[in-house]
mmCIF file of C-alpha atoms and ligand atoms in Angstrom:
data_model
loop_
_atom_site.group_PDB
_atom_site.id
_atom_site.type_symbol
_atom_site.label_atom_id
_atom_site.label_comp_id
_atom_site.label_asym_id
_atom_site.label_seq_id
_atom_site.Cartn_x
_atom_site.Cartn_y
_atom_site.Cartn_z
ATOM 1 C CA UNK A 17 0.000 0.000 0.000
ATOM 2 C CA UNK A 18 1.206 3.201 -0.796
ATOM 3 C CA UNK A 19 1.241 5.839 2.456
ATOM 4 C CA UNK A 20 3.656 8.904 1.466
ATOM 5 C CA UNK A 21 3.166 10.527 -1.905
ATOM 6 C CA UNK A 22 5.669 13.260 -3.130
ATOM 7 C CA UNK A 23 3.525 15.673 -6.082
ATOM 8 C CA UNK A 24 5.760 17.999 -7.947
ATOM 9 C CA UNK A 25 4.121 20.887 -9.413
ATOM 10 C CA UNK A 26 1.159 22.885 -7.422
ATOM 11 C CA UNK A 27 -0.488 23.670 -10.637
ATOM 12 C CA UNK A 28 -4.641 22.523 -10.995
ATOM 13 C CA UNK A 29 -3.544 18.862 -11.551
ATOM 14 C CA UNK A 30 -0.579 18.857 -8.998
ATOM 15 C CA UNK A 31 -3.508 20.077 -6.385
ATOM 16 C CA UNK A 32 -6.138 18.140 -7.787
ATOM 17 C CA UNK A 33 -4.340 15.029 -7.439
ATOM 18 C CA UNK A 34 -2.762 15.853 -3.944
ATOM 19 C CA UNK A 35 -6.379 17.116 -2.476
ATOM 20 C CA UNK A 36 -7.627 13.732 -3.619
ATOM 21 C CA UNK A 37 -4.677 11.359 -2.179
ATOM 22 C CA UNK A 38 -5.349 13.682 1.107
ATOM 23 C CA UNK A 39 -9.023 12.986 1.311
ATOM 24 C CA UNK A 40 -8.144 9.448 0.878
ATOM 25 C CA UNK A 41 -6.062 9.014 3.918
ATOM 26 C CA UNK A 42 -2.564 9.256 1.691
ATOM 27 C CA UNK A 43 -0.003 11.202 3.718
ATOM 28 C CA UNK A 44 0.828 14.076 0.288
ATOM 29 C CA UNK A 45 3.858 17.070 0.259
ATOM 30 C CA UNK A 46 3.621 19.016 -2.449
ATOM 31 C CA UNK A 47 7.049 20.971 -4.095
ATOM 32 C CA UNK A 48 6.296 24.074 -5.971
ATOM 33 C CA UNK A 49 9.338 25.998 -7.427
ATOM 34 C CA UNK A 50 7.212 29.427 -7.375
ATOM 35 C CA UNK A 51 6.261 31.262 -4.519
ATOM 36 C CA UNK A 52 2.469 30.425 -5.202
ATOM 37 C CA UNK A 53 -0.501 27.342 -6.077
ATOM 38 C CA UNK A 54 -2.025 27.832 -8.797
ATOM 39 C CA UNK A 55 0.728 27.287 -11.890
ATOM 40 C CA UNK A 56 -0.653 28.739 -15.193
ATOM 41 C CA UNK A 57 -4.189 29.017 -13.841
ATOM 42 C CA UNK A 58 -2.356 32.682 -12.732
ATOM 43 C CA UNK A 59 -2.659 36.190 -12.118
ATOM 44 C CA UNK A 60 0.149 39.496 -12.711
ATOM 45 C CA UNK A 61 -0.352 41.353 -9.720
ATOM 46 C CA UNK A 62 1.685 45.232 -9.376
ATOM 47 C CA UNK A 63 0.623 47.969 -7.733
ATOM 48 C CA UNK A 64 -1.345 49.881 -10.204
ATOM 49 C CA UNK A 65 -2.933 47.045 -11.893
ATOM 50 C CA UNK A 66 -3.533 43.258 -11.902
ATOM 51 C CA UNK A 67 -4.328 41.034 -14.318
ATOM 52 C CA UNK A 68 -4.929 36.797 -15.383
ATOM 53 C CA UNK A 69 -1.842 36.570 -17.886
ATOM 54 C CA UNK A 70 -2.514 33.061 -18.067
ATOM 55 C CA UNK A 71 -5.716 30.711 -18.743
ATOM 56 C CA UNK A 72 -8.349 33.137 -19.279
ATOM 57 C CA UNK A 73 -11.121 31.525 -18.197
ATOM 58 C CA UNK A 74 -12.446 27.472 -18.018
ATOM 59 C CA UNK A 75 -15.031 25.505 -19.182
ATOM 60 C CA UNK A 76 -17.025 22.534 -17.513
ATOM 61 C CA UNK A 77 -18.209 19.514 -19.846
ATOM 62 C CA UNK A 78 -17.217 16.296 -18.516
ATOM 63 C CA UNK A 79 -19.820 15.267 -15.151
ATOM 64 C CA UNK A 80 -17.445 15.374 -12.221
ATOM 65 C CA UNK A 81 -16.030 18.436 -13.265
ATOM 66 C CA UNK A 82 -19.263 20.085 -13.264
ATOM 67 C CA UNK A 83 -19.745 18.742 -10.072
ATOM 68 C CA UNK A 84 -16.503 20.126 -8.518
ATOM 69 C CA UNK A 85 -16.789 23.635 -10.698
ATOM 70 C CA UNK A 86 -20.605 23.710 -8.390
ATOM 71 C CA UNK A 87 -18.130 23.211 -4.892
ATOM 72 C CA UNK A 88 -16.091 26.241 -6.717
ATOM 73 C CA UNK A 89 -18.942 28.415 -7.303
ATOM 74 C CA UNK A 90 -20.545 27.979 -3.864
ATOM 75 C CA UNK A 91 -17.198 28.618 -2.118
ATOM 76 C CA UNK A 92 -17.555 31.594 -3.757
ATOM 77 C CA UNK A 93 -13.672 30.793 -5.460
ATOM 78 C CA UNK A 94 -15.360 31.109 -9.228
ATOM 79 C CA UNK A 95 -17.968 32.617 -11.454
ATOM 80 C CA UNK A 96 -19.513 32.967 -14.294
ATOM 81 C CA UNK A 97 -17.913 35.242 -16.694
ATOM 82 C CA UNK A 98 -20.328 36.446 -19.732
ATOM 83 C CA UNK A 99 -18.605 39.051 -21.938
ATOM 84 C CA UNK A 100 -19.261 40.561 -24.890
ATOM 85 C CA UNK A 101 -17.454 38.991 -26.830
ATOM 86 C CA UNK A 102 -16.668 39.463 -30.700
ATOM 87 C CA UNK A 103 -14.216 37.402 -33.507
ATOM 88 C CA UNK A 104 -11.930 39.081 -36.143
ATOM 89 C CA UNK A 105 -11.295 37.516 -38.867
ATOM 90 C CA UNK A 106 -10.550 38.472 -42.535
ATOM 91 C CA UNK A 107 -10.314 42.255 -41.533
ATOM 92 C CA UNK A 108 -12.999 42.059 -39.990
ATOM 93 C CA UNK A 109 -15.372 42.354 -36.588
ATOM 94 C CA UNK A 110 -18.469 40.358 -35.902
ATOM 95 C CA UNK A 111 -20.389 39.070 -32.995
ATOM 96 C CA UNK A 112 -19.238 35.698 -31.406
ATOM 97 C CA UNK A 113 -22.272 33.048 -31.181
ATOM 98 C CA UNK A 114 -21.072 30.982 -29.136
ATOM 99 C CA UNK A 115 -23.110 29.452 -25.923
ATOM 100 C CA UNK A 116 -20.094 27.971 -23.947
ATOM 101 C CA UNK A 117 -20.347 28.902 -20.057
ATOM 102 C CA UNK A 118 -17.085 30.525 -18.766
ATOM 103 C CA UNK A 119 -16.012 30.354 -15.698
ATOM 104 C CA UNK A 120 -12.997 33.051 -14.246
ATOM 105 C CA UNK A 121 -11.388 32.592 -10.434
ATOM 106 C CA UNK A 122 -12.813 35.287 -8.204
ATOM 107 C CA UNK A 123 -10.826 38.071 -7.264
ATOM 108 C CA UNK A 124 -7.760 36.326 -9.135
ATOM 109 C CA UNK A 125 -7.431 33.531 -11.518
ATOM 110 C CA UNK A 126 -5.306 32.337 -8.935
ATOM 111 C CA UNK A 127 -8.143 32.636 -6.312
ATOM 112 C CA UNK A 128 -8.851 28.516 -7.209
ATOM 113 C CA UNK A 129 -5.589 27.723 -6.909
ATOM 114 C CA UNK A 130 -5.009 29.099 -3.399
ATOM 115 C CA UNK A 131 -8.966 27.845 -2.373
ATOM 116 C CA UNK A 132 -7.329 23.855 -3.232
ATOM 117 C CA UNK A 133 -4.511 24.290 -1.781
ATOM 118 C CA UNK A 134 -5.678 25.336 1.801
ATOM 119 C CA UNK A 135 -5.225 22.179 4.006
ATOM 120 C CA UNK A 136 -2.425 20.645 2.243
ATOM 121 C CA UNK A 137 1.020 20.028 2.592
ATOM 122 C CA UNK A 138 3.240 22.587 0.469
ATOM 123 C CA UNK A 139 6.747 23.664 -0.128
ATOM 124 C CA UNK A 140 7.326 26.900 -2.364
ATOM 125 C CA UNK A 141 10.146 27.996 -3.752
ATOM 126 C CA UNK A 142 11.229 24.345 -4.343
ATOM 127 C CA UNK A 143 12.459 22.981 -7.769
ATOM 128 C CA UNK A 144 12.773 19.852 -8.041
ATOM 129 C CA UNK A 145 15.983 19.236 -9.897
ATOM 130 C CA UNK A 146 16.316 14.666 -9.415
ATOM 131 C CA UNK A 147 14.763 11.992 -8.632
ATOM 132 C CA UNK A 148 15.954 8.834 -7.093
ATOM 133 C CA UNK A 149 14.567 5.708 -6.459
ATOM 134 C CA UNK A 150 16.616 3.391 -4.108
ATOM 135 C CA UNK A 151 15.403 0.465 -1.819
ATOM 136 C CA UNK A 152 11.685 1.379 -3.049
ATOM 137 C CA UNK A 153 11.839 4.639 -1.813
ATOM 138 C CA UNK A 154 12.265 8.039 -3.860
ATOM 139 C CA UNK A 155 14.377 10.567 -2.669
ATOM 140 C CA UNK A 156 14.172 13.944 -4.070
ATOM 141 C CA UNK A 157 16.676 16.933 -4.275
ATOM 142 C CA UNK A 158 15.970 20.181 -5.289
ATOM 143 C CA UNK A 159 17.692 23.086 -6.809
ATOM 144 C CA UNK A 160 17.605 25.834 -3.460
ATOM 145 C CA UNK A 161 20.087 25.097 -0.793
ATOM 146 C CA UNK A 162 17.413 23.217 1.097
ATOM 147 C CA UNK A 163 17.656 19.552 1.570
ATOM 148 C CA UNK A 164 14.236 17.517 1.068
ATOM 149 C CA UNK A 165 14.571 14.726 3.950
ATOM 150 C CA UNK A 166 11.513 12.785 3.629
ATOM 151 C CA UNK A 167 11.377 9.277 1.698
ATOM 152 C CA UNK A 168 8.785 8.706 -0.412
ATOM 153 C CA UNK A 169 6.539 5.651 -1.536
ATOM 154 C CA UNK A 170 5.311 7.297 -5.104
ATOM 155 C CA UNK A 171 6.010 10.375 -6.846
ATOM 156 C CA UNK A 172 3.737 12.241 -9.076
ATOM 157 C CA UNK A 173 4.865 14.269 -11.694
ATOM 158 C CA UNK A 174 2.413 17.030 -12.312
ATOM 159 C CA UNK A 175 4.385 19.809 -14.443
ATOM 160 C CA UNK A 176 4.812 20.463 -18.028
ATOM 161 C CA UNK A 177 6.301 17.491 -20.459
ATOM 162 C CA UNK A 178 9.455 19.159 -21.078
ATOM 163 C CA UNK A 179 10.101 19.570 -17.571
ATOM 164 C CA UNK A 180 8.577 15.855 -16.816
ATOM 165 C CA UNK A 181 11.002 14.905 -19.595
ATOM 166 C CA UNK A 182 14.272 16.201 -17.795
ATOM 167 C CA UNK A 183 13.414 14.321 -14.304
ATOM 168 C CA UNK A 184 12.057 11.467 -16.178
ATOM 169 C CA UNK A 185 15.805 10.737 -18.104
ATOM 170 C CA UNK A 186 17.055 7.528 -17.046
ATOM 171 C CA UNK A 187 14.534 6.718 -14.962
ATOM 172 C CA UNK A 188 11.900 5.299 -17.301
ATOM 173 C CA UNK A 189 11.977 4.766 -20.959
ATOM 174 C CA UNK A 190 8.495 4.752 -21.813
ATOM 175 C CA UNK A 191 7.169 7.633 -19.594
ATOM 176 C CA UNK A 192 10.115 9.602 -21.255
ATOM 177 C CA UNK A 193 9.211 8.406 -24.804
ATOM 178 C CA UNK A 194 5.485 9.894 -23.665
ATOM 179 C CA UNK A 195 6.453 13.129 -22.474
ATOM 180 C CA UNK A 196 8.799 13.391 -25.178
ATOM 181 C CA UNK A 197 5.541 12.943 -27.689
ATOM 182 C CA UNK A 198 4.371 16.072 -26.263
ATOM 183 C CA UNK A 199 4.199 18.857 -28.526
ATOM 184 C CA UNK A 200 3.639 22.196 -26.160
ATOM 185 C CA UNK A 201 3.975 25.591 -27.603
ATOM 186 C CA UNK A 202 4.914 29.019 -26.446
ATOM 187 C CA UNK A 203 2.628 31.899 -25.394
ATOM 188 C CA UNK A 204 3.877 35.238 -25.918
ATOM 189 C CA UNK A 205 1.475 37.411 -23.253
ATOM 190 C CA UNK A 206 0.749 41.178 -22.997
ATOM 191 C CA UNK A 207 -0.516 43.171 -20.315
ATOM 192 C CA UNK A 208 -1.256 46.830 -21.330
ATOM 193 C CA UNK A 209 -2.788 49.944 -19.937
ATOM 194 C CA UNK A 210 -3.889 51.665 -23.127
ATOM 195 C CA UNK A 211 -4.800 55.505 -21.597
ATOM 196 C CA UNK A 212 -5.602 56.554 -25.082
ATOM 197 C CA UNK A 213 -7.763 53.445 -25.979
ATOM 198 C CA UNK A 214 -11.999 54.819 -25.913
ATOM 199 C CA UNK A 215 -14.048 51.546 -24.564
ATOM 200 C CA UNK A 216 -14.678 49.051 -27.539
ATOM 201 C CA UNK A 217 -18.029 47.927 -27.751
ATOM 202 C CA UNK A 218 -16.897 44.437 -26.610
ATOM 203 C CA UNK A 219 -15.132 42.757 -23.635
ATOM 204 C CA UNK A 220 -12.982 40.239 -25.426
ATOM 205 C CA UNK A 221 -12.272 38.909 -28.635
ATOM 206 C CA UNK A 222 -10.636 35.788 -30.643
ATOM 207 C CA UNK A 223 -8.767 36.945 -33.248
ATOM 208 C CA UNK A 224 -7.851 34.909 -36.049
ATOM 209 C CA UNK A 225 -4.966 34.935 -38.378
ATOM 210 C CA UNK A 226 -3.139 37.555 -36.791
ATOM 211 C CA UNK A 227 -0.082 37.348 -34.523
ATOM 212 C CA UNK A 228 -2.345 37.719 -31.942
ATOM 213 C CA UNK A 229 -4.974 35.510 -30.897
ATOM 214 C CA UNK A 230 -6.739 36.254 -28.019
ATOM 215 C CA UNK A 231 -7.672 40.333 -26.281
ATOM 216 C CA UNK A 232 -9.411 40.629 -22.892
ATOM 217 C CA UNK A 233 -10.404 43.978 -20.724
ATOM 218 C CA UNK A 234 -9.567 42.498 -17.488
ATOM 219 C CA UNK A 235 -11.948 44.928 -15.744
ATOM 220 C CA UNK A 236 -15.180 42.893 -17.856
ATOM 221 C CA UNK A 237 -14.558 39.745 -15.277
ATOM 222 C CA UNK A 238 -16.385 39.618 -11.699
ATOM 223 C CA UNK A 239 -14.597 41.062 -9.169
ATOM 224 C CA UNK A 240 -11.848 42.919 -10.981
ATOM 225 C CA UNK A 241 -12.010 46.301 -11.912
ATOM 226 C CA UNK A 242 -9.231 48.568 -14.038
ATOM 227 C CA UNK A 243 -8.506 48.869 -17.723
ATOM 228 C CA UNK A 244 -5.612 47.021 -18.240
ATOM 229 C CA UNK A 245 -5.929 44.519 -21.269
ATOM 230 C CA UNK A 246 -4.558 40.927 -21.493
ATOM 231 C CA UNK A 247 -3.393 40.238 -24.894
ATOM 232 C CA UNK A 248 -2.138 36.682 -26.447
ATOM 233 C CA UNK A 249 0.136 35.642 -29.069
ATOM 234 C CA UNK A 250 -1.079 33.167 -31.093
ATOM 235 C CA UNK A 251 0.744 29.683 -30.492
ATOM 236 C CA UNK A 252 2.270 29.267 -33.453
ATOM 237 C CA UNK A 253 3.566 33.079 -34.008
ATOM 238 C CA UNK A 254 4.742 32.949 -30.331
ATOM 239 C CA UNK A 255 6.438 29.103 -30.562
ATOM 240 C CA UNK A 256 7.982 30.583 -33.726
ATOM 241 C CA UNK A 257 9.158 33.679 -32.016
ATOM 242 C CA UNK A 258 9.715 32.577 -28.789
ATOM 243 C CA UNK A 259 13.397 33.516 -28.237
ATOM 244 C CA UNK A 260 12.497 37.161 -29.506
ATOM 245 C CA UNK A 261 13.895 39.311 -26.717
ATOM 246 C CA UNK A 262 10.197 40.933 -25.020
ATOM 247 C CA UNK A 263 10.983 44.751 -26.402
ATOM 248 C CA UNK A 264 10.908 42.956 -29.890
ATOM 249 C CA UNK A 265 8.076 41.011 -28.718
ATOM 250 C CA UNK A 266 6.024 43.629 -27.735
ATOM 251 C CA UNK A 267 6.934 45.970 -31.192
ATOM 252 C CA UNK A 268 5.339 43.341 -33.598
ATOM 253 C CA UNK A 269 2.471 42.837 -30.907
ATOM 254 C CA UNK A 270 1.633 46.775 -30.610
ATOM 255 C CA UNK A 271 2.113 46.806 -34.852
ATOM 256 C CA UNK A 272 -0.299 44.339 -34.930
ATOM 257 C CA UNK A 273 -3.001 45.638 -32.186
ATOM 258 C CA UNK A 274 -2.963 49.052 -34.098
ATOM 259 C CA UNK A 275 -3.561 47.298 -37.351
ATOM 260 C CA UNK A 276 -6.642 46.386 -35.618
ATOM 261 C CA UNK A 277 -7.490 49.677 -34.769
ATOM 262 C CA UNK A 278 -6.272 50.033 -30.581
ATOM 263 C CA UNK A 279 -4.341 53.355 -29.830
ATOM 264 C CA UNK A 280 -1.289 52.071 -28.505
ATOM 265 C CA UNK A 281 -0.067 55.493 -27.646
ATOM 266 C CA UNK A 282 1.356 55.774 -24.076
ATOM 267 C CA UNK A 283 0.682 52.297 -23.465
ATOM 268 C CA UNK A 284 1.901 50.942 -20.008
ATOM 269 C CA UNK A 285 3.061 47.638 -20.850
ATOM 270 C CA UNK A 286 4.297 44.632 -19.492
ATOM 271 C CA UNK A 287 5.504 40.955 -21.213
ATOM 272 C CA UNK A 288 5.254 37.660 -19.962
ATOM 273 C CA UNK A 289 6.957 34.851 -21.857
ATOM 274 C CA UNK A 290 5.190 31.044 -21.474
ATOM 275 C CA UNK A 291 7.613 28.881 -22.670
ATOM 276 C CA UNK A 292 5.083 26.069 -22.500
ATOM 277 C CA UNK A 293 1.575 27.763 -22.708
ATOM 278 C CA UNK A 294 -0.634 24.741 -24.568
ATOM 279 C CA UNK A 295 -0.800 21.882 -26.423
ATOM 280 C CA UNK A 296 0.471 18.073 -25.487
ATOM 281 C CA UNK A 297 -0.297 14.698 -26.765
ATOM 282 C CA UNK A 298 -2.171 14.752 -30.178
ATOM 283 C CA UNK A 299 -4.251 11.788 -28.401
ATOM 284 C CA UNK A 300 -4.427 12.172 -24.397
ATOM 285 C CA UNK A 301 -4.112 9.368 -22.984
ATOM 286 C CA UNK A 302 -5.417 11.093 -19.253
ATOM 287 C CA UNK A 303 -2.672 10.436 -17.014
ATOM 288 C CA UNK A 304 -0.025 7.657 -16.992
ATOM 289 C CA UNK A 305 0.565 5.232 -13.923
ATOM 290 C CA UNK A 306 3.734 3.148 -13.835
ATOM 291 C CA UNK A 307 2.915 0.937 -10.182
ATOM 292 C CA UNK A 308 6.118 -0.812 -10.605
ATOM 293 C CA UNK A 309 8.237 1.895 -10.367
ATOM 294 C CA UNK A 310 5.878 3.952 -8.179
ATOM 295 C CA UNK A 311 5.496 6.853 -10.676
ATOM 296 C CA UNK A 312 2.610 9.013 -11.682
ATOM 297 C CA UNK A 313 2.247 11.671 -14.460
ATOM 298 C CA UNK A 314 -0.894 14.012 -14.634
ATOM 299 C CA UNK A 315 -1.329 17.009 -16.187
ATOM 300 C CA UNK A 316 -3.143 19.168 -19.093
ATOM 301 C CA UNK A 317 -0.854 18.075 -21.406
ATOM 302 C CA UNK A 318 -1.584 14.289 -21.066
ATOM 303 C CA UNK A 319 -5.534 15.446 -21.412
ATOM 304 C CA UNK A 320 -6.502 17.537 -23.817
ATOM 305 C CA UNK A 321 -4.711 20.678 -22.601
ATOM 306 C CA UNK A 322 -6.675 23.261 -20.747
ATOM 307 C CA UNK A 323 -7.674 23.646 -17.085
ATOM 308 C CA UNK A 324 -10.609 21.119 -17.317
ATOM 309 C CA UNK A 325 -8.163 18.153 -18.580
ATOM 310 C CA UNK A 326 -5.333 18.957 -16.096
ATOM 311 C CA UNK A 327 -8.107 19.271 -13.465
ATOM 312 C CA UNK A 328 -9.507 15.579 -14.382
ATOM 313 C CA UNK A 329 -5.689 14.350 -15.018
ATOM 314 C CA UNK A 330 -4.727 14.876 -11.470
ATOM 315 C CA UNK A 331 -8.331 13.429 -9.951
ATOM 316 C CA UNK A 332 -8.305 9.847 -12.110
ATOM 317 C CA UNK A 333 -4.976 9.747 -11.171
ATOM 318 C CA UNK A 334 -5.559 9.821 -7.808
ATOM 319 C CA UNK A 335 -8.071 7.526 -8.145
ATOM 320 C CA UNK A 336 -6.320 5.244 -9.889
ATOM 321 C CA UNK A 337 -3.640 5.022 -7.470
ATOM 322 C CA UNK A 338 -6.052 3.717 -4.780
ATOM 323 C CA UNK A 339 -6.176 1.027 -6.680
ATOM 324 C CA UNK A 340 -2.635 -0.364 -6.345
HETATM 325 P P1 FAD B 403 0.734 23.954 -14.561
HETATM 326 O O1 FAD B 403 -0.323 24.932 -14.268
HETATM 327 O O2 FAD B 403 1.824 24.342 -15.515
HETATM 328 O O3 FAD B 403 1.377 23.515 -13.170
HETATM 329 C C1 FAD B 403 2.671 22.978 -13.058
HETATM 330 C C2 FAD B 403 3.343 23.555 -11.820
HETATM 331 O O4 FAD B 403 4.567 22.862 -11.615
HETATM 332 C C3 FAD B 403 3.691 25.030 -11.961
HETATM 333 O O5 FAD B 403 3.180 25.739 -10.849
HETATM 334 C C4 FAD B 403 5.227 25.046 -12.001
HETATM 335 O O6 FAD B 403 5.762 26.199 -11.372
HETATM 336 C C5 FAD B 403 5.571 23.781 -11.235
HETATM 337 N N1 FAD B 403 6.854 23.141 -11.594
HETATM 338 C C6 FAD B 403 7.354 22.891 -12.824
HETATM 339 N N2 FAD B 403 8.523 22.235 -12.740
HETATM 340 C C7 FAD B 403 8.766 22.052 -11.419
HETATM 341 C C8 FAD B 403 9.823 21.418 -10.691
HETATM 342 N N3 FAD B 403 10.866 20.832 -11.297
HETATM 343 N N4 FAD B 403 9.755 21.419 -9.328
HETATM 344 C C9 FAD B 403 8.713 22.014 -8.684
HETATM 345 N N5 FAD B 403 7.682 22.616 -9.329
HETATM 346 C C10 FAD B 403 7.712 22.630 -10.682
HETATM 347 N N6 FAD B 403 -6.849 26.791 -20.218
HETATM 348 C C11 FAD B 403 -8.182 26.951 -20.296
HETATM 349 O O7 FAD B 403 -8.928 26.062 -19.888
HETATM 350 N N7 FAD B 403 -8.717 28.105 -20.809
HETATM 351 C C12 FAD B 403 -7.926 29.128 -21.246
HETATM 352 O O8 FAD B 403 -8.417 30.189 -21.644
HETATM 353 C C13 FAD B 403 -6.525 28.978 -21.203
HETATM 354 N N8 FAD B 403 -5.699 29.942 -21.650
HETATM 355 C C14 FAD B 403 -4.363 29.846 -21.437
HETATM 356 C C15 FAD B 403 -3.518 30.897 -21.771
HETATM 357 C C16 FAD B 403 -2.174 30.852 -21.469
HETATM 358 C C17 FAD B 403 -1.279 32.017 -21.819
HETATM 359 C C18 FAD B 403 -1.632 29.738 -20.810
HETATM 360 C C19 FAD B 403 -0.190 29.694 -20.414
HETATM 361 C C20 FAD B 403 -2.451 28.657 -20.522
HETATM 362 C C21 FAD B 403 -3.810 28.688 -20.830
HETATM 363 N N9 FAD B 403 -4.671 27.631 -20.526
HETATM 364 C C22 FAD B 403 -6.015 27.774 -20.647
HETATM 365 C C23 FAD B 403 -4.131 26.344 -20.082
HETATM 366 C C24 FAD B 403 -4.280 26.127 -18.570
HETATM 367 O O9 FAD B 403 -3.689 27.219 -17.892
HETATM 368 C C25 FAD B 403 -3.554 24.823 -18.243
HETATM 369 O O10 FAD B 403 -4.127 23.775 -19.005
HETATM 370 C C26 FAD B 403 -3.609 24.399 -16.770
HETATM 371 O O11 FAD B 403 -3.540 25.514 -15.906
HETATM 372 C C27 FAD B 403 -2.464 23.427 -16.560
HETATM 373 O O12 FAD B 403 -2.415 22.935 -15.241
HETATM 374 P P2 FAD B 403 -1.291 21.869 -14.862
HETATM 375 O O13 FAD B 403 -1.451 21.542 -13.440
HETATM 376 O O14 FAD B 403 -1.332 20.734 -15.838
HETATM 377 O O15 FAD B 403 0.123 22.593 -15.148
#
C-alpha cells in the first residue's frame, strides 16, 4: 500500500491530485518551485494594476467536473464570466455566437488555486531538480540550498512534459518516450494599460490569423475592476518567435493591435513569456501510472490541454492510485 506521496508541481492537476490522495487518507507534500498554487491558472499582480496573464477563463463539460466547478462556485472561489465577446477575422469584426459557459477565479485567476490548496502540505520555492529511487523509496533533491529529507513511496509528476522529460531521463523509458511525444507551444502574453484606448463595444475577442490571438479587458470579469488589457500571441507566431527578446516582442504585438485599430499610444506595458503555454499529446491518454516503479504523471498536457483536462488528469490519477 502506498502511504507517502511526493507531487511535484502545485499547478490545478498537482492540487487536484494531492487534495484527492489527502481525502483518501494518503499522507501528500507538495514541491512548488514558485512562490504560489495555482501554476498557469495565474494572475500578474503590481501595484497599479492586476491582471490573469494566463488561462483566461475554463469551461465545464465532462460530469465530475461540473460537479466540482458547483463546490467552486458555492465557495464563492469562481464565477460565471459572460462578456461581450466578438471574432476578427478576414479584416474584420463580428459578434461571437457561441453558448459555452465561462467560468474566471474570483478576485484572481489564482483565487482557485489558493482555495485547493488550503489544508495541504506545500513547499514553495522548491524545484525539483532529481529523482531517485533506491530500496523502493524516492528521494528527491531540489535546486535551493534546502535539503528535502523525507522518503517517499510514489512520486507524481504534475508539471509540463518538457520539464517531466528532464526528471524522467534515465529513470523510465516509456514515460520519457510519452512526455517526449508532447508537442507544447509558447505563449507570448501582454498586459497593457492603453490611456488613449476609448471603450470598444466588446469585452474580449478571438482573433484569427493575426499574430495575436486572443484580447481581454480584465476589468469585464467579476470582481476585478481597471482597464488594463490581457493580450495573447497566437501559439504558433509565439512558438515561432519565442526567443524574440520581449521589447521585440512587444513591437510586432503593438504593430499588430494598431492594425486592428487600438491606440497604442502611451501604453503601459508589461511581457510575460510562457515557454510552455498549450498543447500536449495529439491523443491524451489522461494520465499515466507506472505501479512498478511507483510513478505518476498528470497534467493538461496528457488530457486535452486546458484547465478542465489537467483538473480531471490529477483526480483519475488519484483515483487510480487507490487502486494499487
Ligand atoms: P501547470 O499549471 O503548468 O502547473 C505545473 C506547476 O509545476 C507550476 O506551478 C510550475 O511552477 C511547477 N513546476 C514545474 N517544474 C517544477 C519542478 N521541477 N519542481 C517544482 N515545481 C515545478 N486553459 C483553459 O482552460 N482556458 C484558457 O483560456 C486557457 N488559456 C491559457 C492561456 C495561457 C497564456 C496559458 C499559459 C495557458 C492557458 N490555458 C487555458 C491552459 C491552462 O492554464 C492549463 O491547461 C492548466 O492551468 C495546466 O495545469 P497543470 O497543473 O497541468 O500545469
Amino acid at each position: 500500500a502506498i502511504h507517502r506521496v511526493a507531487v511535484i508541481g502545485a499547478g490545478i492537476s498537482g492540487l487536484a491530485c494531492a487534495r484527492e490522495l489527502q481525502s483518501l487518507g494518503i499522507s501528500v507534500d507538495v514541491f512548488e518551485k514558485s512562490r504560489g498554487p495555482s501554476g498557469r491558472m495565474s494572475t500578474r499582480r503590481t501595484q497599479d494594476w492586476s491582471a490573469d496573464h494566463g488561462a483566461q477563463y475554463f469551461t465545464a463539460r465532462d460530469p465530475r467536473f461540473i460537479e466540482e466547478v458547483q463546490s467552486w462556485l458555492q465557495a464563492g472561489t469562481v464565477a460565471v464570466w459572460e462578456p461581450k465577446l466578438k471574432v476578427y477575422e478576414a479584416k474584420t469584426w463580428r459578434d461571437s455566437h457561441s453558448q459555452d459557459i465561462r467560468y474566471v477565479g474570483t478576485p484572481h485567476m489564482n483565487s482557485t488555486g489558493k482555495y485547493l490548496a488550503e489544508g495541504l502540505s506545500i513547499q514553495y520555492e522548491t524545484t525539483i531538480s532529481q529523482l531517485e529511487r533506491r530500496e523502493h523509496q524516492w528521494h528527491l533533491q531540489c535546486s535551493e540550498a534546502n535539503e528535502i529529507t523525507a522518503l517517499y513511496d510514489f512520486v507524481v509528476l504534475a508539471i509540463p512534459a518538457p520539464q517531466a522529460s528532464t526528471l524522467l531521463k534515465g529513470l523510465d523509458s516509456r514515460a520519457t518516450d510519452i512526455a517526449d511525444a508532447a508537442q507544447m507551444k509558447a505563449c507570448w502574453t501582454m498586459m497593457a494599460h492603453l490611456p488613449n484606448q476609448l471603450n470598444r463595444d466588446f469585452d474580449a475577442a478571438f482573433i484569427n490569423q493575426e499574430i495575436i490571438s486572443w484580447i481581454c479587458q480584465s476589468g469585464s470579469k467579476p470582481m476585478r475592476q481597471g482597464s488594463t488589457w490581457t493580450i495573447h500571441g497566437s501559439p504558433d507566431w509565439s512558438q515561432d518567435h519565442v526567443e524574440l527578446s520581449k521589447e521585440d516582442a512587444q513591437y510586432q504585438m503593438v504593430q499588430c493591435l494598431t492594425s486592428l485599430g487600438f491606440n497604442c499610444e502611451d501604453a503601459d506595458i508589461s511581457m510575460h513569456r510562457w515557454r510552455y503555454a498549450s498543447g500536449g499529446l495529439k491523443n491524451g491518454i489522461g494520465y499515466l501510472l507506472l505501479p512498478i516503479i511507483g510513478l505518476g504523471l498528470c497534467g493538461d498536457w496528457l488530457n486535452g490541454g486546458r484547465v478542465e483536462g489537467a483538473w480531471l488528469s490529477g483526480f483519475n490519477l488519484a483515483l487510480a492510485l487507490k487502486q494499487i
